[in-house]
GROMACS .gro file of C-alpha atoms in nm:
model
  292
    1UNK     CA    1 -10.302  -3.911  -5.469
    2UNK     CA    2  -9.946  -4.017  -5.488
    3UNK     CA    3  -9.740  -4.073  -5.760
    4UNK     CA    4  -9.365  -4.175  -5.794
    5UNK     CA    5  -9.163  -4.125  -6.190
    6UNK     CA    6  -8.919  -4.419  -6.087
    7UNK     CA    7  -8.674  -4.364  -6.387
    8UNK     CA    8  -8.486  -4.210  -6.653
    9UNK     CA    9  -8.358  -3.819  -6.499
   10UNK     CA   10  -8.454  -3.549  -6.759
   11UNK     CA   11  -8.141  -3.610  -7.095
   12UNK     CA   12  -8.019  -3.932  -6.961
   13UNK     CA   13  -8.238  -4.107  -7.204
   14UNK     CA   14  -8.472  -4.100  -7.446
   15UNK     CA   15  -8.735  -4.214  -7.245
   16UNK     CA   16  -8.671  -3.954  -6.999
   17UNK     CA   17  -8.873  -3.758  -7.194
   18UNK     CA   18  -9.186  -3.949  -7.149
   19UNK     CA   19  -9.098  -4.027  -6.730
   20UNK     CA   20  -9.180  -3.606  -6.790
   21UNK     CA   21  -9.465  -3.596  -6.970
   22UNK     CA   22  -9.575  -3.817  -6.701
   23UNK     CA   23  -9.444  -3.641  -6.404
   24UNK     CA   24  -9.594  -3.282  -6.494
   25UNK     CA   25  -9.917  -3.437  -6.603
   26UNK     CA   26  -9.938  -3.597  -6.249
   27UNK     CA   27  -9.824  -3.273  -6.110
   28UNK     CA   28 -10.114  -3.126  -6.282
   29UNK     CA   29 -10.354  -3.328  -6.154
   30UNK     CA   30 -10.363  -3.271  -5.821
   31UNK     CA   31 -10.079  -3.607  -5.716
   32UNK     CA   32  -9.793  -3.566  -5.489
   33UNK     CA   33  -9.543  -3.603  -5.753
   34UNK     CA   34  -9.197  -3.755  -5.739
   35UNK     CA   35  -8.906  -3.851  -5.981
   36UNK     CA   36  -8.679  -4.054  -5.837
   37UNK     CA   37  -8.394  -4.258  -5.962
   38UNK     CA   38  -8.206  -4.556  -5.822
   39UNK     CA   39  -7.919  -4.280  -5.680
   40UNK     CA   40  -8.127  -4.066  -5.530
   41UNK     CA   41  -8.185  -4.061  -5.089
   42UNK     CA   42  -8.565  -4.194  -5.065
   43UNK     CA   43  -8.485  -4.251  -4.678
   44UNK     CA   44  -8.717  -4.000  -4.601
   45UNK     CA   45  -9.018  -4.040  -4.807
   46UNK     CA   46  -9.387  -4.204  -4.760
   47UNK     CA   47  -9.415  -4.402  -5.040
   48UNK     CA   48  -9.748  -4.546  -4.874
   49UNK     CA   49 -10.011  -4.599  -5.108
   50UNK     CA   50  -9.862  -4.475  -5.441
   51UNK     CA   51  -9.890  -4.526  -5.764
   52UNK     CA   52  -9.503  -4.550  -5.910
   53UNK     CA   53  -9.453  -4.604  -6.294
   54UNK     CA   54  -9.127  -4.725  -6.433
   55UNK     CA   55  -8.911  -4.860  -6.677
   56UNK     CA   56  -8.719  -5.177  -6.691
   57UNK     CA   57  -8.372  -5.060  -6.738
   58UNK     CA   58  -8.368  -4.836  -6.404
   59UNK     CA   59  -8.614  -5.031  -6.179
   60UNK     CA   60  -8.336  -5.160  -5.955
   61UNK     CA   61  -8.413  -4.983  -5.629
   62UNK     CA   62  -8.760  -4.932  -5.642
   63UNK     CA   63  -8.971  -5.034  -5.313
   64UNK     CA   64  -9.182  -5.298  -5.387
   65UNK     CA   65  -9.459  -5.280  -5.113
   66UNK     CA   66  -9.810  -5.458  -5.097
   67UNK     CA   67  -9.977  -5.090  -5.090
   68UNK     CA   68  -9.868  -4.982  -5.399
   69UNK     CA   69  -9.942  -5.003  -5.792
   70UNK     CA   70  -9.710  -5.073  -6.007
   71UNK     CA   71  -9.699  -4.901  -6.399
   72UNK     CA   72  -9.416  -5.126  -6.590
   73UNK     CA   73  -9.273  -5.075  -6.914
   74UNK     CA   74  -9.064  -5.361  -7.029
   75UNK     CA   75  -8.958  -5.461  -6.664
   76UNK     CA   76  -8.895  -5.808  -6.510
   77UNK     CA   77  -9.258  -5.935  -6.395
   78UNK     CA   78  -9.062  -6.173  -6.168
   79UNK     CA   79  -8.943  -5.906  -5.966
   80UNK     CA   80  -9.261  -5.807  -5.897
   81UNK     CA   81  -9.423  -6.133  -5.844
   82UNK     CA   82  -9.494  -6.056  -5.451
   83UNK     CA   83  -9.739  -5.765  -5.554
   84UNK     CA   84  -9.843  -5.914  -5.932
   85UNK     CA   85 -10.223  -5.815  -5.867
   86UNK     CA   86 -10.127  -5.434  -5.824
   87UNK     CA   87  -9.891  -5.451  -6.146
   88UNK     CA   88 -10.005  -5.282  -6.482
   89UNK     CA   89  -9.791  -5.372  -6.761
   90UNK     CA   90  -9.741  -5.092  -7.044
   91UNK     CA   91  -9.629  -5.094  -7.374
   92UNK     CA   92  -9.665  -4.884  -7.687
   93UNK     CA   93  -9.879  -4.969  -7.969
   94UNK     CA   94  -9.731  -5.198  -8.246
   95UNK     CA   95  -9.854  -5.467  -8.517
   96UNK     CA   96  -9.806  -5.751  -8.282
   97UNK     CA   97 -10.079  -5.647  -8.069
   98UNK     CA   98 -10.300  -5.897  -8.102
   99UNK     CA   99 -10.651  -5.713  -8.133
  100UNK     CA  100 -10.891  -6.041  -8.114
  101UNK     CA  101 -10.795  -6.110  -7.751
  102UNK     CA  102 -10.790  -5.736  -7.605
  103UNK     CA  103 -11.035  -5.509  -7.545
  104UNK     CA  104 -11.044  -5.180  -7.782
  105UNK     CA  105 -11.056  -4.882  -7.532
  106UNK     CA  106 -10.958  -4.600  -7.840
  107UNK     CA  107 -10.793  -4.613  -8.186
  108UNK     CA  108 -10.453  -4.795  -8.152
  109UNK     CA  109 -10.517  -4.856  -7.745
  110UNK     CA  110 -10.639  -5.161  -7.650
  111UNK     CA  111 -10.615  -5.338  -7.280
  112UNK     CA  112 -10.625  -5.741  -7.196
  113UNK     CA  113 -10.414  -5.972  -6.984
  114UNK     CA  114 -10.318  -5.711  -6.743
  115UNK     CA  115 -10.140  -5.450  -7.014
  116UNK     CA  116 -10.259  -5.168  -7.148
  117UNK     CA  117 -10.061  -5.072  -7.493
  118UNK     CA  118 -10.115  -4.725  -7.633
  119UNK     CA  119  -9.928  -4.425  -7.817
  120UNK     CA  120  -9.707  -4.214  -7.611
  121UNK     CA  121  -9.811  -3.843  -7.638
  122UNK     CA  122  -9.712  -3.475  -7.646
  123UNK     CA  123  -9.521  -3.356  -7.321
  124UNK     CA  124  -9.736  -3.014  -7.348
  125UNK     CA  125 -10.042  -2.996  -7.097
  126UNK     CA  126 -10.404  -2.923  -7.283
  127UNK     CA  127 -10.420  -2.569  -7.190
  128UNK     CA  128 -10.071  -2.478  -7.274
  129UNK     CA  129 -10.147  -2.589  -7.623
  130UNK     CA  130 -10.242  -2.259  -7.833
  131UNK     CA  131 -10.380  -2.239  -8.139
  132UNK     CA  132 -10.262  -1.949  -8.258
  133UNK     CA  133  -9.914  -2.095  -8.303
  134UNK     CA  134 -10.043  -2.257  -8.617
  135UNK     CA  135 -10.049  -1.892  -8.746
  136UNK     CA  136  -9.671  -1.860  -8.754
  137UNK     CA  137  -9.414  -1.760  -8.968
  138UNK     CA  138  -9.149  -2.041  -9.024
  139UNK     CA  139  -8.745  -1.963  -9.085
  140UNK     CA  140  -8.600  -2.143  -9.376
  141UNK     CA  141  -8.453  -2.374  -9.195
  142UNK     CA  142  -8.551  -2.763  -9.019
  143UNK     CA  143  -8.430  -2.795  -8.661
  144UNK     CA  144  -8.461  -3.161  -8.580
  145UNK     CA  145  -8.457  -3.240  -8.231
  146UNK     CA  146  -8.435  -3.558  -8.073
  147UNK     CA  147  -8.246  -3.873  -8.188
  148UNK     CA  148  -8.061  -3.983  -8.534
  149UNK     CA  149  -7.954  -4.272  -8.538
  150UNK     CA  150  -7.825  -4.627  -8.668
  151UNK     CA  151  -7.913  -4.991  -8.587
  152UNK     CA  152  -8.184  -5.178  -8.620
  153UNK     CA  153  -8.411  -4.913  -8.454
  154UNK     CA  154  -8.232  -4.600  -8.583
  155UNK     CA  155  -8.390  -4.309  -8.810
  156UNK     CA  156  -8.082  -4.241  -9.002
  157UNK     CA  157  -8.126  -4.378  -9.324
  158UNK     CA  158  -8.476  -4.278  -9.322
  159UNK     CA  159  -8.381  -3.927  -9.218
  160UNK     CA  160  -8.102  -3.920  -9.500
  161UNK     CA  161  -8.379  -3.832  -9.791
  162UNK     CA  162  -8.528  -3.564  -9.600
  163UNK     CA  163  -8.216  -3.367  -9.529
  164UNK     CA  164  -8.097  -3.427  -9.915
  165UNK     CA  165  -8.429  -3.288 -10.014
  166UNK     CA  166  -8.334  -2.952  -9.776
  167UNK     CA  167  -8.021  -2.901  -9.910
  168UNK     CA  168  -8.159  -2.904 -10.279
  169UNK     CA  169  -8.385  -2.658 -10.183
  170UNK     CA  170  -8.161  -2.442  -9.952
  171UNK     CA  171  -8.305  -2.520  -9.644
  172UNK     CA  172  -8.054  -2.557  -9.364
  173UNK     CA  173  -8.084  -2.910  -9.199
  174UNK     CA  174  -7.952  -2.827  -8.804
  175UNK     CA  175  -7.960  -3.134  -8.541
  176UNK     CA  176  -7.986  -3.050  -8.209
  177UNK     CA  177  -8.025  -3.290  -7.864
  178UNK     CA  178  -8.085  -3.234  -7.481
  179UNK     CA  179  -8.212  -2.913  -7.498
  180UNK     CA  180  -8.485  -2.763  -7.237
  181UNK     CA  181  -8.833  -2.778  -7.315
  182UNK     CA  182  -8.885  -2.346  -7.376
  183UNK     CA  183  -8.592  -2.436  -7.613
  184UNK     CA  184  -8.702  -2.724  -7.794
  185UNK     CA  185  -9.109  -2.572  -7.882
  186UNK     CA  186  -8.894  -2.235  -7.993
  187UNK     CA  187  -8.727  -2.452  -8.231
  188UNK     CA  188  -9.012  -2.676  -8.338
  189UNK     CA  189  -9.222  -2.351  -8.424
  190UNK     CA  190  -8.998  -2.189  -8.607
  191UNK     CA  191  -8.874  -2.467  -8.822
  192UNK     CA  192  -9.002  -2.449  -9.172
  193UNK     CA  193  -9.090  -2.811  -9.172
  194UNK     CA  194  -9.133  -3.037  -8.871
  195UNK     CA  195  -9.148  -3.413  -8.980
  196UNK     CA  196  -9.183  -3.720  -8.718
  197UNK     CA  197  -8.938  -3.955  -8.905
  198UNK     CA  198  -8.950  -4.328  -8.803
  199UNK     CA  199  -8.698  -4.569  -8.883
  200UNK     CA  200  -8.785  -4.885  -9.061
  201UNK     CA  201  -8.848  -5.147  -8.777
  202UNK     CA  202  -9.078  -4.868  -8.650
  203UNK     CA  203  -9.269  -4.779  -8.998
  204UNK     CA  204  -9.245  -5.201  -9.051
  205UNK     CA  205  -9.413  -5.232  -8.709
  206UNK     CA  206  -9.631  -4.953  -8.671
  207UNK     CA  207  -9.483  -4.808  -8.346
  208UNK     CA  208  -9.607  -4.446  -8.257
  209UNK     CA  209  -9.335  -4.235  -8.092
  210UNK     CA  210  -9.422  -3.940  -7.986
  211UNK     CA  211  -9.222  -3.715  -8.216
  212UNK     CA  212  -9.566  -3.650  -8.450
  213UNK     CA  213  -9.785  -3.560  -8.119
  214UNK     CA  214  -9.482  -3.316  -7.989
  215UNK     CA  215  -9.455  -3.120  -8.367
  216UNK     CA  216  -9.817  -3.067  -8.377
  217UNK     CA  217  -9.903  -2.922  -8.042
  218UNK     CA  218  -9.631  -2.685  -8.078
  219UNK     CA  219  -9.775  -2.562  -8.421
  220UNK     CA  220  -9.664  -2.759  -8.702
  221UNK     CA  221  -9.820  -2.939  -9.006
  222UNK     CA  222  -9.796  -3.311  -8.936
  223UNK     CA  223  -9.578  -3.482  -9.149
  224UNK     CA  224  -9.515  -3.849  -9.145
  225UNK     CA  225  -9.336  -4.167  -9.315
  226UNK     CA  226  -9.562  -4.364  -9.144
  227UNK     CA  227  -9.873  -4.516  -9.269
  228UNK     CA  228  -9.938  -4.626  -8.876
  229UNK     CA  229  -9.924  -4.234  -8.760
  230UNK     CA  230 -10.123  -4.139  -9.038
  231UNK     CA  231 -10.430  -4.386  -8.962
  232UNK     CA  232 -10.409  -4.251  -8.590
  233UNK     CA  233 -10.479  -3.930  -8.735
  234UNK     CA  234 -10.739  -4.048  -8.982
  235UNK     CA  235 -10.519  -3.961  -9.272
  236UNK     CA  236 -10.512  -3.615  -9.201
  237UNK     CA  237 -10.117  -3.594  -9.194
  238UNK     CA  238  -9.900  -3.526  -9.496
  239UNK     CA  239  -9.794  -3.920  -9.543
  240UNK     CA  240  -9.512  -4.025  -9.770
  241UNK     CA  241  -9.282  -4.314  -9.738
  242UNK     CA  242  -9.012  -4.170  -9.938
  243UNK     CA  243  -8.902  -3.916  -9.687
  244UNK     CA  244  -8.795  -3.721  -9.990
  245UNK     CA  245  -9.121  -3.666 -10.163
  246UNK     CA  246  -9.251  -3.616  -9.807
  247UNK     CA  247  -9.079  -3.253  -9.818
  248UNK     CA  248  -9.215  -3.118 -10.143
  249UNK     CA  249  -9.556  -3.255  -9.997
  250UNK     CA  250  -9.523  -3.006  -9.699
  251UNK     CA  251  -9.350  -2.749  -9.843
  252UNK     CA  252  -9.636  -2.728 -10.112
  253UNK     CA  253  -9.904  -2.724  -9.858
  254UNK     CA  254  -9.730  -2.441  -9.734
  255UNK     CA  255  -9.801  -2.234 -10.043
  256UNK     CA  256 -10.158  -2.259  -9.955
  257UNK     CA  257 -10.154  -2.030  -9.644
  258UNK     CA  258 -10.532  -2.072  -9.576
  259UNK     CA  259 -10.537  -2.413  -9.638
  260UNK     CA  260 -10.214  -2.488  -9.464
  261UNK     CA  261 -10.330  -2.270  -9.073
  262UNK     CA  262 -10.687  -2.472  -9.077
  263UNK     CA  263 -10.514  -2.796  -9.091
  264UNK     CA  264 -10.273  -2.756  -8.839
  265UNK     CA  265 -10.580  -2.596  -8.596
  266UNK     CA  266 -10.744  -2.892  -8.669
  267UNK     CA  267 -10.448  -3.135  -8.551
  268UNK     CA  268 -10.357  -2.904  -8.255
  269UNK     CA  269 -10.746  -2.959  -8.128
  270UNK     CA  270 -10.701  -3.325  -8.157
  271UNK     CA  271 -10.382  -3.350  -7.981
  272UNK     CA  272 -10.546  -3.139  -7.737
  273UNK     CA  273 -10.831  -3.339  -7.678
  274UNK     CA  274 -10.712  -3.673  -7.736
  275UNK     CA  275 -10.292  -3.704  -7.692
  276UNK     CA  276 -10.142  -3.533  -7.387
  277UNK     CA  277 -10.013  -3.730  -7.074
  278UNK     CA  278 -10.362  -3.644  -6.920
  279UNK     CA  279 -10.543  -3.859  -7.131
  280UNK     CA  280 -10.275  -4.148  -7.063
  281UNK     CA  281 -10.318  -4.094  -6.731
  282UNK     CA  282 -10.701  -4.143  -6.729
  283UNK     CA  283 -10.671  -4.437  -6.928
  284UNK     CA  284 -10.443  -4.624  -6.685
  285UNK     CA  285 -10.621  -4.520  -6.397
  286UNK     CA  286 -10.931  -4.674  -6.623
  287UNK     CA  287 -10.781  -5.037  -6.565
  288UNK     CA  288 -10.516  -5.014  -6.303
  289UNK     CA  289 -10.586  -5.351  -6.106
  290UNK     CA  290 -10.738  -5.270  -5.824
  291UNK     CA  291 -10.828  -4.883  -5.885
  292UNK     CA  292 -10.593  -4.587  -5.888
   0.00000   0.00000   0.00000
């Protein structure tokens, strides 16, 4: 009942964010929970017997004993050759998954080979999700928070539509990054629209960030440019690719107050049940070589 976040410190990166999810979720069930990083002083701890999940741009330090298990997202296997039969690889879900030689463990999660791909998921734990927040009153205003950005994985041209569509309408477009988690709900909830924009290798590719899981459990409609995230949801989202269209699609819903509170209940329970870090948790304990 040990686990070690061997990683990304909280705003460092983007995938600090999901080394969190992890490390409360852990925290919340019961583990003695660390996050560690290749600076930090681990002279004095027992890392007997845990189970350490990391990330192959900040696995330099990390012990690599014959007791442990190993959770690896894009690391070098060769480094861990000494202690292969303990190692899990992880990776998100994408196209290139190749479905006939895994085994289907839940909609886009599938595990063969020794990885396990799935979605990422919200960094809320299942009872701090309330329903009630679907009942909210929205400002006139989007706060986007998280990344925009070029390059061959970037958002911004994707994103671009969207925020023309909110000026049209008067809606103030505000970007904001790094902010705490109290922070970055309060802002979620009280956006008038919430979308989970994916660039085009993602939308091409069907990756699943974790943007539409993170909008939803704090209250909001899901919107999506993604015909991947809608599936997930069994088309249950508002789905547009023209990121455009996609805000007179929400912002119409919205007109519909009835309507507009059931379906967000509705994705909220589903997140609940099926998308936090608990539920990633169980599934890589479910075939971790060796057992968890």
């Amino acid at each position: 009942m040990k686990a070690v976040i061997w990683g990304h410190k909280l705003h460092t990166h983007t995938h600090s964010y999901v080394h969190e999810g992890f490390w409360r979720a852990f925290k919340y069930l019961g583990y003695d929970t660390y996050w560690l990083d290749d600076q930090d002083d681990v002279s004095g701890i027992d890392f007997s017997r845990a189970l350490m999940i990391t990330e192959g741009q900040v696995d330099r330090r990390i012990p690599i004993r014959d007791d442990c298990h190993y959770v690896l997202h894009n690391c070098d296997r060769l480094r861990y050759a000494s202690v292969a039969s303990r190692c899990l690889a992880l990776q998100v879900y994408t196209h290139g998954v190749s479905t006939s030689e895994v085994e289907a463990l839940a909609p886009f999660t599938f595990y063969g080979a020794g990885c396990l791909t799935q979605p990422w998921a919200t960094d809320l734990l299942p009872h701090e999700i309330d329903l009630s927040w679907a009942e909210r009153r929205r400002k006139r205003r989007v706060m986007w928070v998280g990344t925009i950005g070029a390059g061959l994985f970037g958002n911004v041209q994707e994103i671009e539509p969207f925020r023309r569509a909110c000026g049209e309408h008067g809606v103030p477009f505000i970007h904001r990054t790094g902010v705490d988690r109290r922070a970055h709900v309060a802002y979620v909830q009280a956006s008038w629209l919430a979308p989970a924009i994916h660039g085009a290798w993602q939308v091409a590719n069907g990756y699943i960030a974790c943007r539409i899981f993170k909008n939803i459990s704090y209250g909001q409609m899901g919107l999506t440019n993604s015909a991947t995230v809608h599936a997930l949801f069994d088309e249950q989202l508002i789905h547009r690719a023209d990121t455009f269209d996609l805000f007179a699609e929400g912002e119409a819903l919205m007109q519909r107050r009835s309507e507009y509170v059931a379906r967000i209940r509705d994705l909220m329970r589903v997140v609940r049940e099926r998308h936090t870090y608990i539920n990633r948790i169980e599934t890589i304990l479910s075939v971790l070589p060796g057992g968890g």
